[in-house]
Amino acid sequence: MALQAAAGQASAQQTGTQRTITLRIARSNPAHDSSTTGFDDFDVPYEKWTTVLDAILEVKKSLDHSVAVRYSCRQATCGSCGMMINGRPRLACFTKIDELNSSVITVEPLQNFPVIRDLAVGFDSLFENHREVRPYLDRENTELEGVPDGELKEYPQSPEELEQYIQFANCIKCGLCNAACPTMATDSSFLGPQALAQAYRYVGDSRDKGKDSRLKVIDDSHGIWRCHFAGSCSQVCPKGVDPAMGIQLLRGYMLGFGGGSGNNNQK
Amino acid sequence: MASVDQEEGDAGREAGTDSQDRYDGAGSSSSSGSAKTAADGNRAGVGGMINPGRYGIERVAYWLMRLSGLGLLAYFIGHIYETSSILQGKMGWDEFLAITQTTEGHILLAIVIGMCVFHTVNGIRVMLGHGGVGVGRAARPDYPYIPASQNYRHKLGIYTAIVLAAIAMMYGLAVMFGV
């Protein structure tokens, strides 16, 4: 396969049956030199099924193995390969080159996250905020008293109760919503749409009894009240979580509108 | 409290970065011409916040809401300054009022009318949304995952705010210019 790195060539060429695009990859290595940043351009062949991640891996394999990118499952399940693709947060494994309708594809690290190197960003803040909203079911230890060792205790739930939160349980923590959020763009203390939507996921769960402590965390000037309902988070979510809906329903609940939370345990 | 149903681990993606301090301290505007520097924390900044181009009409409404809010705040301060000219007597008041009777003054007031109407109508839409009104119901999503919160009701509200603002501006201009 004849691949040539050709800077500055913006062309989708038809060479026989093989088409090529110019892949512009943002390069930086802040651990070594924070002042040296820029783009490297690569001409990459593609087919109609080629994803942006495939193209990046082709570059790593054949042109420049030093390109840093994080990926794992290649099927939009692990949430590792989020990046800015032509200026919009997307999963590289879930974005086909064909659907972008562009002869030049620019890939950059996700905005609003610190860059580790090239396309890899640090998710420490995402996971810290996620943990802060207590992303687990809170139950009293006393409920487990009397349950023999080795046996499980069941918390039954109706299909209707499941519907209240199952959408928000689809979150893969890819960080695309936080990258698209205009509030995250300027407020480093904001919890972010990912964490707030996860707060609703557990507040809406009929098995959970930790609503009060969870709401205390998000009831903050940099918490749920900083969301301005721009809705960009929902537009980029690759799993249909719709964080904007979760946040508004949760805020409606906190304001006393009911908010759609099906969890009546601690009202 | 006991923790049950713990979320799956994400340790794989938590592999360390030493740039957290830089990230927390910085903010800068987006630049399409060059790669974002890592040292600035890669935060999109004000440029990223106001970018209305990639996220649909909802992001445009967000941007216009911010802009009109700041514009109305500036007008409010100017208005207080203007009305304080009455302390200089009738002559001072008339002199200042004459500024608003110019072509530029009329255009400025028409823009204020537009900002006021848009901010009011869109503000009502946003407040309803913040209360969970019209954002859809939680349900199991199906591919291609069209977000229910970005539904036609809210889009209609945004377009209504824009159209009403435009009509109010045109009416204001017609009255001020005596058309």
PDB file of C-alpha atoms in Angstrom, chain A residues 32-150:
ATOM      1  CA  HIS A  32       8.186  17.527  27.068  1.00  0.00           C
ATOM      2  CA  ASP A  33       7.460  20.852  25.408  1.00  0.00           C
ATOM      3  CA  SER A  34       4.191  22.735  25.857  1.00  0.00           C
ATOM      4  CA  SER A  35       5.099  25.353  23.248  1.00  0.00           C
ATOM      5  CA  THR A  36       5.420  22.978  20.297  1.00  0.00           C
ATOM      6  CA  THR A  37       1.989  22.238  18.914  1.00  0.00           C
ATOM      7  CA  GLY A  38       0.606  21.933  15.433  1.00  0.00           C
ATOM      8  CA  PHE A  39      -0.890  19.583  12.889  1.00  0.00           C
ATOM      9  CA  ASP A  40       0.619  16.789  10.842  1.00  0.00           C
ATOM     10  CA  ASP A  41      -1.152  15.893   7.608  1.00  0.00           C
ATOM     11  CA  PHE A  42      -1.376  12.369   6.218  1.00  0.00           C
ATOM     12  CA  ASP A  43      -2.991  11.040   3.056  1.00  0.00           C
ATOM     13  CA  VAL A  44      -4.902   7.928   4.031  1.00  0.00           C
ATOM     14  CA  PRO A  45      -6.853   5.515   1.801  1.00  0.00           C
ATOM     15  CA  TYR A  46     -10.369   4.669   2.900  1.00  0.00           C
ATOM     16  CA  GLU A  47     -13.387   2.593   2.014  1.00  0.00           C
ATOM     17  CA  LYS A  48     -17.006   3.312   2.791  1.00  0.00           C
ATOM     18  CA  TRP A  49     -16.774   1.359   6.031  1.00  0.00           C
ATOM     19  CA  THR A  50     -13.531   2.990   7.229  1.00  0.00           C
ATOM     20  CA  THR A  51     -13.892   4.817  10.525  1.00  0.00           C
ATOM     21  CA  VAL A  52     -11.782   7.751  11.684  1.00  0.00           C
ATOM     22  CA  LEU A  53     -10.153   5.429  14.227  1.00  0.00           C
ATOM     23  CA  ASP A  54      -9.245   3.004  11.424  1.00  0.00           C
ATOM     24  CA  ALA A  55      -7.605   5.887   9.565  1.00  0.00           C
ATOM     25  CA  ILE A  56      -5.642   6.983  12.631  1.00  0.00           C
ATOM     26  CA  LEU A  57      -4.487   3.430  13.257  1.00  0.00           C
ATOM     27  CA  GLU A  58      -3.441   3.187   9.594  1.00  0.00           C
ATOM     28  CA  VAL A  59      -1.299   6.278  10.140  1.00  0.00           C
ATOM     29  CA  LYS A  60       0.225   4.702  13.246  1.00  0.00           C
ATOM     30  CA  LYS A  61       0.892   1.459  11.406  1.00  0.00           C
ATOM     31  CA  SER A  62       2.323   2.786   8.168  1.00  0.00           C
ATOM     32  CA  LEU A  63       3.285   6.452   8.474  1.00  0.00           C
ATOM     33  CA  ASP A  64       4.002   7.664  11.967  1.00  0.00           C
ATOM     34  CA  HIS A  65       3.872   5.280  14.881  1.00  0.00           C
ATOM     35  CA  SER A  66       4.411   8.114  17.374  1.00  0.00           C
ATOM     36  CA  VAL A  67       0.824   9.406  17.088  1.00  0.00           C
ATOM     37  CA  ALA A  68      -0.784   9.024  20.533  1.00  0.00           C
ATOM     38  CA  VAL A  69      -4.405   7.900  20.602  1.00  0.00           C
ATOM     39  CA  ARG A  70      -6.445   6.006  23.163  1.00  0.00           C
ATOM     40  CA  TYR A  71      -8.879   3.321  22.068  1.00  0.00           C
ATOM     41  CA  SER A  72     -10.049  -0.088  23.088  1.00  0.00           C
ATOM     42  CA  CYS A  73     -13.293  -1.741  21.988  1.00  0.00           C
ATOM     43  CA  ARG A  74     -13.748  -0.163  18.512  1.00  0.00           C
ATOM     44  CA  GLN A  75     -17.526  -0.504  18.884  1.00  0.00           C
ATOM     45  CA  ALA A  76     -18.677   2.575  20.845  1.00  0.00           C
ATOM     46  CA  THR A  77     -18.840   0.698  24.120  1.00  0.00           C
ATOM     47  CA  CYS A  78     -15.727   1.621  26.071  1.00  0.00           C
ATOM     48  CA  GLY A  79     -15.837   5.395  25.499  1.00  0.00           C
ATOM     49  CA  SER A  80     -12.082   5.702  25.066  1.00  0.00           C
ATOM     50  CA  CYS A  81     -11.655   7.243  21.618  1.00  0.00           C
ATOM     51  CA  GLY A  82     -13.564  10.520  21.997  1.00  0.00           C
ATOM     52  CA  MET A  83     -11.959  13.398  20.122  1.00  0.00           C
ATOM     53  CA  MET A  84     -12.821  16.543  18.206  1.00  0.00           C
ATOM     54  CA  ILE A  85     -13.481  15.451  14.632  1.00  0.00           C
ATOM     55  CA  ASN A  86     -13.921  18.370  12.273  1.00  0.00           C
ATOM     56  CA  GLY A  87     -14.593  20.572  15.283  1.00  0.00           C
ATOM     57  CA  ARG A  88     -17.272  18.434  16.932  1.00  0.00           C
ATOM     58  CA  PRO A  89     -16.859  15.882  19.734  1.00  0.00           C
ATOM     59  CA  ARG A  90     -17.347  12.354  18.381  1.00  0.00           C
ATOM     60  CA  LEU A  91     -16.191   8.810  19.000  1.00  0.00           C
ATOM     61  CA  ALA A  92     -13.536   8.009  16.385  1.00  0.00           C
ATOM     62  CA  CYS A  93     -14.645   4.372  16.212  1.00  0.00           C
ATOM     63  CA  PHE A  94     -18.263   5.389  15.656  1.00  0.00           C
ATOM     64  CA  THR A  95     -17.645   7.979  12.928  1.00  0.00           C
ATOM     65  CA  LYS A  96     -17.260   6.819   9.360  1.00  0.00           C
ATOM     66  CA  ILE A  97     -15.085   8.943   7.095  1.00  0.00           C
ATOM     67  CA  ASP A  98     -17.741   8.709   4.386  1.00  0.00           C
ATOM     68  CA  GLU A  99     -20.414  10.362   6.525  1.00  0.00           C
ATOM     69  CA  LEU A 100     -18.281  13.457   7.175  1.00  0.00           C
ATOM     70  CA  ASN A 101     -18.448  14.522   3.509  1.00  0.00           C
ATOM     71  CA  SER A 102     -15.106  16.248   3.727  1.00  0.00           C
ATOM     72  CA  SER A 103     -11.839  15.777   1.891  1.00  0.00           C
ATOM     73  CA  VAL A 104      -9.904  16.954   4.939  1.00  0.00           C
ATOM     74  CA  ILE A 105     -10.602  15.459   8.355  1.00  0.00           C
ATOM     75  CA  THR A 106      -9.150  17.299  11.311  1.00  0.00           C
ATOM     76  CA  VAL A 107      -8.785  15.391  14.558  1.00  0.00           C
ATOM     77  CA  GLU A 108      -7.931  17.179  17.800  1.00  0.00           C
ATOM     78  CA  PRO A 109      -7.997  16.217  21.477  1.00  0.00           C
ATOM     79  CA  LEU A 110     -11.329  16.638  23.260  1.00  0.00           C
ATOM     80  CA  GLN A 111     -11.885  20.192  24.403  1.00  0.00           C
ATOM     81  CA  ASN A 112     -12.212  20.991  28.106  1.00  0.00           C
ATOM     82  CA  PHE A 113      -9.889  18.148  29.092  1.00  0.00           C
ATOM     83  CA  PRO A 114      -6.127  18.389  29.688  1.00  0.00           C
ATOM     84  CA  VAL A 115      -4.008  16.922  26.922  1.00  0.00           C
ATOM     85  CA  ILE A 116      -1.695  14.059  27.796  1.00  0.00           C
ATOM     86  CA  ARG A 117      -0.286  13.806  24.309  1.00  0.00           C
ATOM     87  CA  ASP A 118      -1.623  14.302  20.772  1.00  0.00           C
ATOM     88  CA  LEU A 119      -5.207  12.949  20.854  1.00  0.00           C
ATOM     89  CA  ALA A 120      -5.131  11.471  24.350  1.00  0.00           C
ATOM     90  CA  VAL A 121      -6.653  13.561  27.135  1.00  0.00           C
ATOM     91  CA  GLY A 122      -6.843  13.080  30.903  1.00  0.00           C
ATOM     92  CA  PHE A 123     -10.234  12.104  32.325  1.00  0.00           C
ATOM     93  CA  ASP A 124      -9.358  12.595  35.995  1.00  0.00           C
ATOM     94  CA  SER A 125     -11.779  15.511  36.412  1.00  0.00           C
ATOM     95  CA  LEU A 126     -14.576  13.590  34.656  1.00  0.00           C
ATOM     96  CA  PHE A 127     -14.219  10.619  36.968  1.00  0.00           C
ATOM     97  CA  GLU A 128     -13.803  12.805  40.061  1.00  0.00           C
ATOM     98  CA  ASN A 129     -17.061  14.611  39.265  1.00  0.00           C
ATOM     99  CA  HIS A 130     -18.702  11.284  38.490  1.00  0.00           C
ATOM    100  CA  ARG A 131     -17.690   9.892  41.882  1.00  0.00           C
ATOM    101  CA  GLU A 132     -18.816  13.060  43.600  1.00  0.00           C
ATOM    102  CA  VAL A 133     -22.480  12.439  42.725  1.00  0.00           C
ATOM    103  CA  ARG A 134     -22.331   9.017  44.401  1.00  0.00           C
ATOM    104  CA  PRO A 135     -22.927   6.820  41.336  1.00  0.00           C
ATOM    105  CA  TYR A 136     -24.231   3.772  43.158  1.00  0.00           C
ATOM    106  CA  LEU A 137     -27.340   2.664  44.985  1.00  0.00           C
ATOM    107  CA  ASP A 138     -27.411   3.700  48.611  1.00  0.00           C
ATOM    108  CA  ARG A 139     -29.188   1.303  50.970  1.00  0.00           C
ATOM    109  CA  GLU A 140     -29.122   0.852  54.709  1.00  0.00           C
ATOM    110  CA  ASN A 141     -26.806  -1.839  56.082  1.00  0.00           C
ATOM    111  CA  THR A 142     -29.616  -2.900  58.402  1.00  0.00           C
ATOM    112  CA  GLU A 143     -31.568  -4.188  55.419  1.00  0.00           C
ATOM    113  CA  LEU A 144     -28.988  -6.924  55.028  1.00  0.00           C
ATOM    114  CA  GLU A 145     -29.376  -8.116  58.614  1.00  0.00           C
ATOM    115  CA  GLY A 146     -30.867 -11.563  58.753  1.00  0.00           C
ATOM    116  CA  VAL A 147     -29.791 -12.418  55.233  1.00  0.00           C
ATOM    117  CA  PRO A 148     -27.747 -15.636  55.500  1.00  0.00           C
ATOM    118  CA  ASP A 149     -24.133 -15.478  54.321  1.00  0.00           C
ATOM    119  CA  GLY A 150     -23.762 -16.364  50.681  1.00  0.00           C
TER     120      GLY A 150
END
